[in-house]
MMTF fields as JSON, N, C-alpha, C and O atoms, coordinates in Angstrom:
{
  "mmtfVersion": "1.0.0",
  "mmtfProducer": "UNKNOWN",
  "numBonds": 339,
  "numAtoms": 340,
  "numGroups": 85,
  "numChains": 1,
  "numModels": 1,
  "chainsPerModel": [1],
  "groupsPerChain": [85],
  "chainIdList": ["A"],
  "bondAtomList": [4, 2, 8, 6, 12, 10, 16, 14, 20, 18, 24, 22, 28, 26, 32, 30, 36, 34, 40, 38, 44, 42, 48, 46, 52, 50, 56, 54, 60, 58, 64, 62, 68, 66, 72, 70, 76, 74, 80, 78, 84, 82, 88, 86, 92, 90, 96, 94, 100, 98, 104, 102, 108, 106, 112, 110, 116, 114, 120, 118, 124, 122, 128, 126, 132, 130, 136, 134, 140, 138, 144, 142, 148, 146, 152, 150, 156, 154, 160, 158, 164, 162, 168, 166, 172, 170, 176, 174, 180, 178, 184, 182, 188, 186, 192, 190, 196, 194, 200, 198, 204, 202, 208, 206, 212, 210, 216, 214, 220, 218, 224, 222, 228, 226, 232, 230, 236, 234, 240, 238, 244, 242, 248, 246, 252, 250, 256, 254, 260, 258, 264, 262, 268, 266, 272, 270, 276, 274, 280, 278, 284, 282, 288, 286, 292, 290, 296, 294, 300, 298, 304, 302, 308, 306, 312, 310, 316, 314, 320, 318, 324, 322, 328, 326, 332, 330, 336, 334],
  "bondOrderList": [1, 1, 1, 1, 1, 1, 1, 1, 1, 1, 1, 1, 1, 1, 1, 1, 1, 1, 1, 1, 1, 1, 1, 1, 1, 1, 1, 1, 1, 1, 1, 1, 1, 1, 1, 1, 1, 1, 1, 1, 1, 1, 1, 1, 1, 1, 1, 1, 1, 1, 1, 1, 1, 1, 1, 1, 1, 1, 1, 1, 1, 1, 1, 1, 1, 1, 1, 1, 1, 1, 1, 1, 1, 1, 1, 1, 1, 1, 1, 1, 1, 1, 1, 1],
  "groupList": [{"groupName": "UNK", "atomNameList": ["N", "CA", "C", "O"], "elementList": ["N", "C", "C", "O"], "formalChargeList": [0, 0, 0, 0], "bondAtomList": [1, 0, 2, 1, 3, 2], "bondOrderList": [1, 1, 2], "singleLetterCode": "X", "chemCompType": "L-PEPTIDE LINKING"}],
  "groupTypeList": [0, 0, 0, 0, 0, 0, 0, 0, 0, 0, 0, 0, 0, 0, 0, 0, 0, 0, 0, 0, 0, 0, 0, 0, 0, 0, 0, 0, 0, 0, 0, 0, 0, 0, 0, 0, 0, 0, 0, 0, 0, 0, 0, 0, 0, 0, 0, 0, 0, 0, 0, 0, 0, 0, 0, 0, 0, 0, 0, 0, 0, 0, 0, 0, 0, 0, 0, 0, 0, 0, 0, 0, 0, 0, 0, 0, 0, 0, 0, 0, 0, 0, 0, 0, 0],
  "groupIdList": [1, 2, 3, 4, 5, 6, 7, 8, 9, 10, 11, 12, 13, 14, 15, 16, 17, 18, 19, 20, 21, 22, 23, 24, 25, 26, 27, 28, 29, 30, 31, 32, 33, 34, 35, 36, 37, 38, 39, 40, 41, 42, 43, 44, 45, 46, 47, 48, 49, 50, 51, 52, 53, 54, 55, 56, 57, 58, 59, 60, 61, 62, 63, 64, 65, 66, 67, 68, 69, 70, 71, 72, 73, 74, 75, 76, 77, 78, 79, 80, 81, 82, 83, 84, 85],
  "secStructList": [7, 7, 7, 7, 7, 7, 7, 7, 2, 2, 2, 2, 2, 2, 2, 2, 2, 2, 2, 2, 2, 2, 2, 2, 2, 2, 2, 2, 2, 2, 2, 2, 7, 1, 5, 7, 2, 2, 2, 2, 2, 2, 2, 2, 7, 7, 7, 2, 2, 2, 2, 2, 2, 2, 2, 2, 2, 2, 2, 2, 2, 6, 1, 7, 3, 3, 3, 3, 3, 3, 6, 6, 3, 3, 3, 3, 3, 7, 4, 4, 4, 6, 6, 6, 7],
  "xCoordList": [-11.136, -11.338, -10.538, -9.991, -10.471, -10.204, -10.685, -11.112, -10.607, -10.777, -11.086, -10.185, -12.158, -12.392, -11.466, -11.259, -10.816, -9.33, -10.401, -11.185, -9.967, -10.694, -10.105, -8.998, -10.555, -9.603, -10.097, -11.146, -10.065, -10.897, -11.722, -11.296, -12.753, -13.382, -13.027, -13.085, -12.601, -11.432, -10.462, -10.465, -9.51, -8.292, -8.596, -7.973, -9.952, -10.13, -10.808, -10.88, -11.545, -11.717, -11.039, -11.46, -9.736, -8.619, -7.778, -7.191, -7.781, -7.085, -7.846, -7.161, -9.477, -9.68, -10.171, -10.762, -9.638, -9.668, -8.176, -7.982, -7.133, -5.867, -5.919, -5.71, -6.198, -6.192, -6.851, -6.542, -8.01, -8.582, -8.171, -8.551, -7.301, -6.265, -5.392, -5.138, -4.98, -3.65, -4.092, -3.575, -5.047, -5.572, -5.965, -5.982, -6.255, -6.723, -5.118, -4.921, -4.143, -2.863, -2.567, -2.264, -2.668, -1.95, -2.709, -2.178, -3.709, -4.764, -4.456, -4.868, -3.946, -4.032, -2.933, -2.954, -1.617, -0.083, -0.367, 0.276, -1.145, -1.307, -1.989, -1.8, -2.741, -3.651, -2.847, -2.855, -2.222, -1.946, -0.072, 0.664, 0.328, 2.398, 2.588, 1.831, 4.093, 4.755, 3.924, 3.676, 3.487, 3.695, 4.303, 4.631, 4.502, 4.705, 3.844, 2.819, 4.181, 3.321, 1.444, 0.301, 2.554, 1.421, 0.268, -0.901, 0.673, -0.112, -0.742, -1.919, -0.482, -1.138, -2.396, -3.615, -1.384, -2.368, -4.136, -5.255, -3.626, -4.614, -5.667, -6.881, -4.91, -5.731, -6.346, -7.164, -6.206, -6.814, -7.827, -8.902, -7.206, -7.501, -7.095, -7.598, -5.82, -5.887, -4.384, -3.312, -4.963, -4.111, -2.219, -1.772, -1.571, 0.05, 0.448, 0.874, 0.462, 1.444, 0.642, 1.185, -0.806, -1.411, -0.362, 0.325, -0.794, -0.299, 1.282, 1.686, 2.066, 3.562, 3.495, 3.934, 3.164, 3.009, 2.835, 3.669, 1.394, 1.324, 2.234, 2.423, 3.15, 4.008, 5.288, 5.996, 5.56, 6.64, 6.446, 7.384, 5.15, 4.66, 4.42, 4.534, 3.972, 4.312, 5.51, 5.834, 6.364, 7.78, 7.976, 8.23, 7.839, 8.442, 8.01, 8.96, 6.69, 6.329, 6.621, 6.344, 7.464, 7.646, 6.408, 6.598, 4.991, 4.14, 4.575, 4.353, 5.146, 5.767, 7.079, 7.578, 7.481, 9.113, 9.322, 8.351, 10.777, 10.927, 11.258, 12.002, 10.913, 11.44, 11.807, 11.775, 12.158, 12.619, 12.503, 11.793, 13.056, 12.706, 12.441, 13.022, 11.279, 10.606, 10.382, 9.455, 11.272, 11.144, 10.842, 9.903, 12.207, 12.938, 12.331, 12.791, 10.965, 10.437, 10.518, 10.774, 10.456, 10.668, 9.337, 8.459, 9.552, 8.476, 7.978, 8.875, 6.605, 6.541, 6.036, 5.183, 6.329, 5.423, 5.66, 6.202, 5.282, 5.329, 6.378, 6.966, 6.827, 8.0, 8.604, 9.774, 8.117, 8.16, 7.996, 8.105, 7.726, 7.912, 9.644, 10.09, 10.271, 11.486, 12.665, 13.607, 12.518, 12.987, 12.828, 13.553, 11.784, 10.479, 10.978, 11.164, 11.151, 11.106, 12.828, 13.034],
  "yCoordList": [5.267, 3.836, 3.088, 2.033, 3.397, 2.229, 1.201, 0.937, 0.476, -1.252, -1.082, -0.434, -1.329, -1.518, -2.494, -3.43, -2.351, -3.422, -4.639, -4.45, -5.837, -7.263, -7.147, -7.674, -6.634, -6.289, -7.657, -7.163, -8.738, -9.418, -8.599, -7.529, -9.061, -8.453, -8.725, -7.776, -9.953, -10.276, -9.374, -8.342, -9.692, -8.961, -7.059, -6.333, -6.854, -5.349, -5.269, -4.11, -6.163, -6.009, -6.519, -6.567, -7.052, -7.612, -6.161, -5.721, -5.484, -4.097, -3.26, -2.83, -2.779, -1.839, -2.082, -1.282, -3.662, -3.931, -3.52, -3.25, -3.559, -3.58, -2.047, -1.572, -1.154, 0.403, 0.676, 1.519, -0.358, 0.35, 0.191, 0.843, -0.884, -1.137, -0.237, 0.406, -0.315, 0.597, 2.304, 2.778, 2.926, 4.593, 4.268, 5.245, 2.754, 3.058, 3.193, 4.012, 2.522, 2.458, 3.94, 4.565, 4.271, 5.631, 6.975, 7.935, 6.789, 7.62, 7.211, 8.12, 6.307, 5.779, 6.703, 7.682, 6.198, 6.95, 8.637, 9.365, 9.05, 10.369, 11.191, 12.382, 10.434, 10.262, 10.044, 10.801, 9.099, 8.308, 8.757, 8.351, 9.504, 9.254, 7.657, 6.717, 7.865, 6.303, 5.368, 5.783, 3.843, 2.932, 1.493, 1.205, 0.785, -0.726, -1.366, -0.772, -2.586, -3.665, -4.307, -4.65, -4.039, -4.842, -3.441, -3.699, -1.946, -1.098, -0.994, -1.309, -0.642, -1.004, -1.981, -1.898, -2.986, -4.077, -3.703, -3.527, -3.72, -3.488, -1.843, -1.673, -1.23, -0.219, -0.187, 0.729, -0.802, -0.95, -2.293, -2.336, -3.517, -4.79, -5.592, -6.716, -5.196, -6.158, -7.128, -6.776, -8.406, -9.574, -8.961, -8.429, -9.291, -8.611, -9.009, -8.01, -10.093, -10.712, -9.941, -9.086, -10.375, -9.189, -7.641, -7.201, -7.112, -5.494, -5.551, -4.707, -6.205, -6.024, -6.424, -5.499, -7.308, -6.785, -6.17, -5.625, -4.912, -3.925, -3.001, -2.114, -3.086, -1.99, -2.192, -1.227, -3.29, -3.472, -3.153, -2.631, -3.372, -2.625, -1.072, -0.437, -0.353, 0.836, 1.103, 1.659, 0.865, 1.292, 1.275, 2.239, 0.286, -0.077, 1.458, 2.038, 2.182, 3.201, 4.703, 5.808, 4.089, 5.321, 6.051, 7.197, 5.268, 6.212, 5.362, 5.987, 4.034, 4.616, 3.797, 3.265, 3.925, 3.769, 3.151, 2.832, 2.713, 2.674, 3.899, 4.613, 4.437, 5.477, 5.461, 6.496, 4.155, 4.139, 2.837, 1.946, 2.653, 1.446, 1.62, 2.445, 0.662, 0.595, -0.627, -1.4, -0.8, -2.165, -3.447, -4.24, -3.377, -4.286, -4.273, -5.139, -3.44, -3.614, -2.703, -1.66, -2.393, -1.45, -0.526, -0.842, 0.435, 1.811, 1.855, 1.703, 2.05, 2.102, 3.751, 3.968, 4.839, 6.1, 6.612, 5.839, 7.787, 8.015, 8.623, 9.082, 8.741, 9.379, 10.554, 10.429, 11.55, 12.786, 12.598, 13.708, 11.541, 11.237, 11.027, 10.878, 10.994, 10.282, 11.144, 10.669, 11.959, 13.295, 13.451, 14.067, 12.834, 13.295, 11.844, 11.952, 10.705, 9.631, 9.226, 8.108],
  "zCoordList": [-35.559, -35.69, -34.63, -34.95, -33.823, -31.763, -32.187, -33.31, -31.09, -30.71, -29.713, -29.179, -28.779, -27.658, -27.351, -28.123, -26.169, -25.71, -24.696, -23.766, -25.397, -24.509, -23.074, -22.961, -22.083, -21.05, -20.092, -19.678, -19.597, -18.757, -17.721, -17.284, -17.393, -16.155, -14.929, -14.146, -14.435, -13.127, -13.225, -12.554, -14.1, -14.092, -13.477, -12.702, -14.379, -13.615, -12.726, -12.317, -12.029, -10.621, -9.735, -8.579, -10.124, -8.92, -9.015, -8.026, -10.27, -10.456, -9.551, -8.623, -9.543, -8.811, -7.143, -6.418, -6.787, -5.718, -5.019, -3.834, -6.175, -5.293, -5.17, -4.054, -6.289, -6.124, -4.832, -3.99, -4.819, -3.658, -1.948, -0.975, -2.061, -0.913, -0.582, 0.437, -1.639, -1.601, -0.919, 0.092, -1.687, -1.64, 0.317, 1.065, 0.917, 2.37, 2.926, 3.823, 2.487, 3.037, 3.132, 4.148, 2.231, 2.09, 2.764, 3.323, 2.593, 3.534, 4.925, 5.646, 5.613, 6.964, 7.136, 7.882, 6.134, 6.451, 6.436, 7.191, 5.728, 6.028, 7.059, 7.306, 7.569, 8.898, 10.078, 11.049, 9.986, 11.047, 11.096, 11.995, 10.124, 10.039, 9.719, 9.479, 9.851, 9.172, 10.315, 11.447, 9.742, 10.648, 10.71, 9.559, 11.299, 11.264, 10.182, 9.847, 9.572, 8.924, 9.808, 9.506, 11.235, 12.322, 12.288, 12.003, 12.597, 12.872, 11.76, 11.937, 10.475, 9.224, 9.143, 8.989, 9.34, 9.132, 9.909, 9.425, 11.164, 12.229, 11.91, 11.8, 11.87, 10.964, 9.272, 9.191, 8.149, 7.357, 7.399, 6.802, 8.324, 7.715, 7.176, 7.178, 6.4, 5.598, 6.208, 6.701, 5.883, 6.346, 6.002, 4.986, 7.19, 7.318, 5.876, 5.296, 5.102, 4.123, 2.929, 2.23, 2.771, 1.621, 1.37, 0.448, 3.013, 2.887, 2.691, 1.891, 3.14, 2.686, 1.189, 0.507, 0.568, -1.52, -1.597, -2.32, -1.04, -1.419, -1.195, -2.028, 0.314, 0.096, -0.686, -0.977, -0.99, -2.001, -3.173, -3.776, -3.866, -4.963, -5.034, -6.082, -3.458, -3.768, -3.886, -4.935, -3.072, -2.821, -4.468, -5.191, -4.735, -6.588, -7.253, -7.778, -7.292, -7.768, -7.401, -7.869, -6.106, -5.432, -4.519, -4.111, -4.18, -3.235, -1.572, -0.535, -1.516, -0.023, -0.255, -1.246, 1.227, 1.718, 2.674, 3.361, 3.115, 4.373, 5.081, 4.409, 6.363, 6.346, 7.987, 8.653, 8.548, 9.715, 10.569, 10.104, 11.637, 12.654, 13.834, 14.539, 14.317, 15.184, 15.967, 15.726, 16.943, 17.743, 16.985, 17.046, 16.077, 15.208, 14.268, 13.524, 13.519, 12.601, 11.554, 12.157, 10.216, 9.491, 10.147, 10.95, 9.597, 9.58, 8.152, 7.323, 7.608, 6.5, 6.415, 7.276, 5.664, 5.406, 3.826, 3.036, 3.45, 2.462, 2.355, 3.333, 1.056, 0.487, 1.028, 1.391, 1.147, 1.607, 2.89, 3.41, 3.956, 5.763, 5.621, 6.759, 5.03, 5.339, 6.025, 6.66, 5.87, 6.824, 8.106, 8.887, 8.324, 9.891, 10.759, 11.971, 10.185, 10.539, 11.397, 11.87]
}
C-alpha cells in the first residue's frame, strides 16, 4: 500500500536536465583530463557561471575537485585526477 509521491513535473525536469549536464561535464573530464571553467565551458556549452554551480555541487558530492592551477585559474578534474594534476 505506497503513495505515488506528488513529485512536480518541473522540479523533475530541471532534475533530469541538471543530471544531464553534469554526466557531459564529467564525460568531457574523462575524455579530455582536468580542465579550466573556460575549457569546460567551451567544450560542453554550457554558460561559465551555470557550469561553476555545477562544479560546486559536484565537488559537494565528491564526483569532481580542484585538482590544480592553470594560468591563475583553478583546474577542475575528477577525484581520482588529483595525483596526475
Amino acid at each position: 500500500m505506497s503513495e505515488k509521491s506528488n513529485v512536480d513535473p518541473q522540479k523533475t525536469k530541471a532534475m533530469q536536465e541538471r543530471t544531464k549536464e553534469r554526466n557531459l561535464i564529467v564525460r568531457e573530464m574523462r575524455s579530455q583530463g582536468p580542465l579550466t571553467v573556460e575549457e569546460l565551458s567551451k567544450a560542453v556549452g554550457i554558460e561559465k557561471s551555470q557550469l561553476l554551480k555545477h562544479l560546486i555541487a559536484m565537488g559537494q558530492f565528491g564526483k569532481a575537485s580542484i585538482v590544480g592551477e592553470r594560468d591563475n585559474q583553478f583546474v577542475y578534474g575528477l577525484p581520482q585526477e588529483r595525483k596526475q594534476a
